[in-house]
Amino acid sequence: MRNLTREFYIPQNATKIEAVEGVAIYEFFNKVNNKPAAVCFVGKTIKPTWNYWFDDETKKASKIQKTIESFEAKKIAKTEAAILRKQQSAEAAKLVKVGDIFVESSHFESTIIDFWQVIAVKGTKVELMPISKSLVHTDSSGRNEDYMPDINSFTNNKIMKANVSPLLCDTIYLKCRSWYSISSWSGKPVYQTNAYWR
């Protein structure tokens, strides 16, 4: 099956309406009933956001206007949300200090953790280095282990740079890839799956 483009959905006799950036609207007359019609694409979509015919030009114009107003409102809300997240990240970053410990945890079929210690804070960005960890408890099954960080015991010179995310339930998170998380250490032992059970 060939890859379709927008042009596939736009009738040959359609005329593009000058709307706003991010909204592409083409007007035409429906071949079946000869009524005013339009096809609309919002954002970078290939398939139409809507493709309707209308009883009259007034209803068509109303639909187009509502689409533009909705798009602009969402754009404003998105911008405002981005500004708010940036402000919240800045506030969360103020709580991070050199020497703080963060826990990197991956959760693919099993849990694996690593501890990182903050060596620098620059605005909403932090720099961390890995530190070793010590086993403090293993349950009776042998599957579940608890570890504590060895503060100031750096394992290598690797430096991780990350942005601080907005505070969530008194926990500070660092932005990272989706399959693991990096969060501020609670001060309590942290769970990890025993290597033989992974």
mmCIF file of C-alpha atoms in Angstrom:
data_model
loop_
_atom_site.group_PDB
_atom_site.id
_atom_site.type_symbol
_atom_site.label_atom_id
_atom_site.label_comp_id
_atom_site.label_asym_id
_atom_site.label_seq_id
_atom_site.Cartn_x
_atom_site.Cartn_y
_atom_site.Cartn_z
ATOM 1 C CA MET A 1 0.000 0.000 0.000
ATOM 2 C CA ARG A 2 1.417 3.357 -1.008
ATOM 3 C CA ASN A 3 1.936 6.111 1.550
ATOM 4 C CA LEU A 4 -0.817 8.689 1.269
ATOM 5 C CA THR A 5 -0.214 12.436 1.417
ATOM 6 C CA ARG A 6 -2.531 15.315 2.188
ATOM 7 C CA GLU A 7 -3.076 15.874 -1.509
ATOM 8 C CA PHE A 8 -4.907 12.531 -1.671
ATOM 9 C CA TYR A 9 -7.662 13.944 0.562
ATOM 10 C CA ILE A 10 -7.928 17.353 -1.142
ATOM 11 C CA PRO A 11 -10.347 17.561 -4.117
ATOM 12 C CA GLN A 12 -8.779 18.880 -7.306
ATOM 13 C CA ASN A 13 -11.197 21.816 -7.452
ATOM 14 C CA ALA A 14 -10.533 22.871 -3.837
ATOM 15 C CA THR A 15 -9.251 26.330 -2.946
ATOM 16 C CA LYS A 16 -7.063 26.891 0.100
ATOM 17 C CA ILE A 17 -8.386 29.350 2.671
ATOM 18 C CA GLU A 18 -5.852 31.595 4.370
ATOM 19 C CA ALA A 19 -6.385 30.760 8.046
ATOM 20 C CA VAL A 20 -3.631 30.631 10.686
ATOM 21 C CA GLU A 21 -0.314 28.824 10.748
ATOM 22 C CA GLY A 22 -0.966 25.240 11.764
ATOM 23 C CA VAL A 23 -4.469 25.059 10.275
ATOM 24 C CA ALA A 24 -4.909 24.264 6.572
ATOM 25 C CA ILE A 25 -8.445 24.484 5.169
ATOM 26 C CA TYR A 26 -9.566 23.847 1.585
ATOM 27 C CA GLU A 27 -13.058 24.761 0.394
ATOM 28 C CA PHE A 28 -14.932 23.216 -2.523
ATOM 29 C CA PHE A 29 -18.417 22.118 -3.591
ATOM 30 C CA ASN A 30 -19.579 18.601 -2.883
ATOM 31 C CA LYS A 31 -19.924 16.681 -6.154
ATOM 32 C CA VAL A 32 -22.987 14.749 -5.003
ATOM 33 C CA ASN A 33 -25.237 17.565 -3.797
ATOM 34 C CA ASN A 34 -23.304 20.647 -4.940
ATOM 35 C CA LYS A 35 -23.352 22.068 -1.423
ATOM 36 C CA PRO A 36 -20.468 24.046 0.100
ATOM 37 C CA ALA A 37 -17.832 21.806 1.642
ATOM 38 C CA ALA A 38 -14.405 22.012 3.222
ATOM 39 C CA VAL A 39 -11.597 19.754 4.360
ATOM 40 C CA CYS A 40 -9.422 20.734 7.322
ATOM 41 C CA PHE A 41 -5.978 19.646 8.513
ATOM 42 C CA VAL A 42 -4.745 20.702 11.949
ATOM 43 C CA GLY A 43 -1.069 20.541 12.791
ATOM 44 C CA LYS A 44 1.018 18.121 10.725
ATOM 45 C CA THR A 45 -1.672 15.491 10.230
ATOM 46 C CA ILE A 46 -1.886 13.667 6.916
ATOM 47 C CA LYS A 47 -5.519 12.607 7.280
ATOM 48 C CA PRO A 48 -8.144 15.378 7.574
ATOM 49 C CA THR A 49 -9.173 16.575 11.006
ATOM 50 C CA TRP A 50 -12.604 16.966 9.441
ATOM 51 C CA ASN A 51 -14.128 16.819 5.972
ATOM 52 C CA TYR A 52 -17.757 18.033 5.804
ATOM 53 C CA TRP A 53 -20.363 19.481 3.506
ATOM 54 C CA PHE A 54 -22.725 22.169 4.825
ATOM 55 C CA ASP A 55 -26.251 23.389 4.133
ATOM 56 C CA ASP A 56 -24.991 26.895 3.472
ATOM 57 C CA GLU A 57 -21.908 29.131 3.504
ATOM 58 C CA THR A 58 -22.778 30.549 6.924
ATOM 59 C CA LYS A 59 -22.581 27.135 8.596
ATOM 60 C CA LYS A 60 -19.340 26.398 6.796
ATOM 61 C CA ALA A 61 -17.825 29.698 7.921
ATOM 62 C CA SER A 62 -18.965 29.007 11.501
ATOM 63 C CA LYS A 63 -17.266 25.594 11.538
ATOM 64 C CA ILE A 64 -14.058 27.069 10.170
ATOM 65 C CA GLN A 65 -14.073 29.885 12.720
ATOM 66 C CA LYS A 66 -14.657 27.497 15.628
ATOM 67 C CA THR A 67 -11.812 25.287 14.408
ATOM 68 C CA ILE A 68 -9.412 28.239 14.263
ATOM 69 C CA GLU A 69 -10.481 29.525 17.681
ATOM 70 C CA SER A 70 -10.063 26.067 19.235
ATOM 71 C CA PHE A 71 -6.615 25.676 17.676
ATOM 72 C CA GLU A 72 -5.441 29.068 18.916
ATOM 73 C CA ALA A 73 -6.837 28.415 22.411
ATOM 74 C CA LYS A 74 -4.962 25.099 22.617
ATOM 75 C CA LYS A 75 -1.787 26.768 21.356
ATOM 76 C CA ILE A 76 -2.037 29.427 24.074
ATOM 77 C CA ALA A 77 -2.751 26.783 26.733
ATOM 78 C CA LYS A 78 0.255 24.745 25.559
ATOM 79 C CA THR A 79 2.518 27.789 25.766
ATOM 80 C CA GLU A 80 1.232 28.693 29.226
ATOM 81 C CA ALA A 81 1.699 25.097 30.404
ATOM 82 C CA ALA A 82 5.291 25.100 29.155
ATOM 83 C CA ILE A 83 6.000 28.345 31.020
ATOM 84 C CA LEU A 84 4.444 26.915 34.194
ATOM 85 C CA ARG A 85 6.500 23.701 33.937
ATOM 86 C CA LYS A 86 9.652 25.762 33.507
ATOM 87 C CA GLN A 87 8.803 27.805 36.598
ATOM 88 C CA GLN A 88 8.014 24.661 38.595
ATOM 89 C CA SER A 89 11.269 23.059 37.484
ATOM 90 C CA ALA A 90 13.156 26.138 38.631
ATOM 91 C CA GLU A 91 11.463 25.942 42.047
ATOM 92 C CA ALA A 92 12.264 22.223 42.332
ATOM 93 C CA ALA A 93 15.881 22.837 41.320
ATOM 94 C CA LYS A 94 16.266 25.240 44.251
ATOM 95 C CA LEU A 95 15.732 22.253 46.558
ATOM 96 C CA VAL A 96 18.654 20.318 45.056
ATOM 97 C CA LYS A 97 22.044 20.740 46.713
ATOM 98 C CA VAL A 98 25.531 19.452 45.998
ATOM 99 C CA GLY A 99 25.893 16.140 47.818
ATOM 100 C CA ASP A 100 22.245 15.107 47.390
ATOM 101 C CA ILE A 101 21.611 11.514 46.360
ATOM 102 C CA PHE A 102 19.368 10.375 43.502
ATOM 103 C CA VAL A 103 18.210 6.866 42.667
ATOM 104 C CA GLU A 104 18.180 5.586 39.103
ATOM 105 C CA SER A 105 15.700 2.733 38.776
ATOM 106 C CA SER A 106 14.835 0.619 35.736
ATOM 107 C CA HIS A 107 11.723 -1.537 35.741
ATOM 108 C CA PHE A 108 11.864 -3.856 32.725
ATOM 109 C CA GLU A 109 10.772 -7.300 34.022
ATOM 110 C CA SER A 110 12.896 -6.693 37.125
ATOM 111 C CA THR A 111 14.123 -3.744 39.172
ATOM 112 C CA ILE A 112 17.721 -2.559 38.999
ATOM 113 C CA ILE A 113 18.955 0.513 40.863
ATOM 114 C CA ASP A 114 22.003 2.755 40.898
ATOM 115 C CA PHE A 115 22.795 5.689 43.127
ATOM 116 C CA TRP A 116 24.060 9.048 41.880
ATOM 117 C CA GLN A 117 25.427 11.970 43.884
ATOM 118 C CA VAL A 118 25.002 15.607 42.855
ATOM 119 C CA ILE A 119 28.301 17.382 42.189
ATOM 120 C CA ALA A 120 26.928 20.608 40.661
ATOM 121 C CA VAL A 121 23.682 22.538 40.262
ATOM 122 C CA LYS A 122 23.366 25.033 37.405
ATOM 123 C CA GLY A 123 19.939 26.592 37.143
ATOM 124 C CA THR A 124 17.499 23.777 36.398
ATOM 125 C CA LYS A 125 20.316 21.420 35.397
ATOM 126 C CA VAL A 126 22.272 19.147 37.700
ATOM 127 C CA GLU A 127 25.440 17.144 37.280
ATOM 128 C CA LEU A 128 25.808 13.818 39.052
ATOM 129 C CA MET A 129 28.389 11.066 39.430
ATOM 130 C CA PRO A 130 27.751 7.394 40.259
ATOM 131 C CA ILE A 131 28.443 6.065 43.753
ATOM 132 C CA SER A 132 28.594 2.521 45.068
ATOM 133 C CA LYS A 133 25.862 0.834 47.104
ATOM 134 C CA SER A 134 25.775 -1.638 49.971
ATOM 135 C CA LEU A 135 23.375 -4.526 50.523
ATOM 136 C CA VAL A 136 21.564 -4.106 53.839
ATOM 137 C CA HIS A 137 18.817 -6.732 53.632
ATOM 138 C CA THR A 138 17.684 -9.780 51.634
ATOM 139 C CA ASP A 139 14.284 -11.384 52.205
ATOM 140 C CA SER A 140 13.744 -15.092 52.834
ATOM 141 C CA SER A 141 13.088 -15.833 49.151
ATOM 142 C CA GLY A 142 16.440 -14.418 48.134
ATOM 143 C CA ARG A 143 14.710 -12.498 45.363
ATOM 144 C CA ASN A 144 14.308 -9.112 46.998
ATOM 145 C CA GLU A 145 17.234 -7.008 48.161
ATOM 146 C CA ASP A 146 17.507 -3.603 49.833
ATOM 147 C CA TYR A 147 20.438 -1.272 49.283
ATOM 148 C CA MET A 148 21.813 1.940 50.789
ATOM 149 C CA PRO A 149 24.095 4.384 48.952
ATOM 150 C CA ASP A 150 27.741 4.727 49.896
ATOM 151 C CA ILE A 151 27.887 8.499 50.080
ATOM 152 C CA ASN A 152 30.995 10.075 48.506
ATOM 153 C CA SER A 153 32.175 6.663 47.261
ATOM 154 C CA PHE A 154 32.326 7.498 43.562
ATOM 155 C CA THR A 155 32.749 4.485 41.302
ATOM 156 C CA ASN A 156 34.083 6.290 38.218
ATOM 157 C CA ASN A 157 34.417 9.722 36.622
ATOM 158 C CA LYS A 158 31.264 9.448 34.522
ATOM 159 C CA ILE A 159 29.149 12.598 34.785
ATOM 160 C CA MET A 160 25.444 12.572 34.071
ATOM 161 C CA LYS A 161 23.761 15.867 33.208
ATOM 162 C CA ALA A 162 19.992 16.131 33.593
ATOM 163 C CA ASN A 163 17.195 18.672 33.868
ATOM 164 C CA VAL A 164 15.082 18.896 36.999
ATOM 165 C CA SER A 165 11.381 18.171 36.535
ATOM 166 C CA PRO A 166 8.582 19.829 38.549
ATOM 167 C CA LEU A 167 8.246 18.566 42.125
ATOM 168 C CA LEU A 168 5.851 15.626 42.491
ATOM 169 C CA CYS A 169 4.593 14.625 45.955
ATOM 170 C CA ASP A 170 7.753 15.910 47.674
ATOM 171 C CA THR A 171 9.917 13.874 45.285
ATOM 172 C CA ILE A 172 12.295 15.499 42.835
ATOM 173 C CA TYR A 173 12.600 13.789 39.454
ATOM 174 C CA LEU A 174 15.171 14.249 36.733
ATOM 175 C CA LYS A 175 14.163 14.067 33.080
ATOM 176 C CA CYS A 176 15.249 10.826 31.489
ATOM 177 C CA ARG A 177 14.202 8.088 29.087
ATOM 178 C CA SER A 178 10.823 6.451 29.657
ATOM 179 C CA TRP A 179 11.946 2.967 30.697
ATOM 180 C CA TYR A 180 13.642 4.122 33.911
ATOM 181 C CA SER A 181 13.350 6.921 36.429
ATOM 182 C CA ILE A 182 15.734 9.068 38.448
ATOM 183 C CA SER A 183 14.316 10.471 41.660
ATOM 184 C CA SER A 184 15.582 12.000 44.879
ATOM 185 C CA TRP A 185 16.571 9.439 47.525
ATOM 186 C CA SER A 186 14.189 9.173 50.475
ATOM 187 C CA GLY A 187 16.935 8.271 52.935
ATOM 188 C CA LYS A 188 15.592 4.729 53.293
ATOM 189 C CA PRO A 189 16.851 1.424 51.813
ATOM 190 C CA VAL A 190 15.916 0.974 48.156
ATOM 191 C CA TYR A 191 14.630 -2.275 46.645
ATOM 192 C CA GLN A 192 16.373 -4.191 43.857
ATOM 193 C CA THR A 193 15.759 -7.619 42.316
ATOM 194 C CA ASN A 194 18.501 -10.154 43.048
ATOM 195 C CA ALA A 195 20.684 -10.764 39.983
ATOM 196 C CA TYR A 196 19.787 -14.474 39.863
ATOM 197 C CA TRP A 197 16.073 -13.643 39.534
ATOM 198 C CA ARG A 198 16.368 -11.225 36.610
#
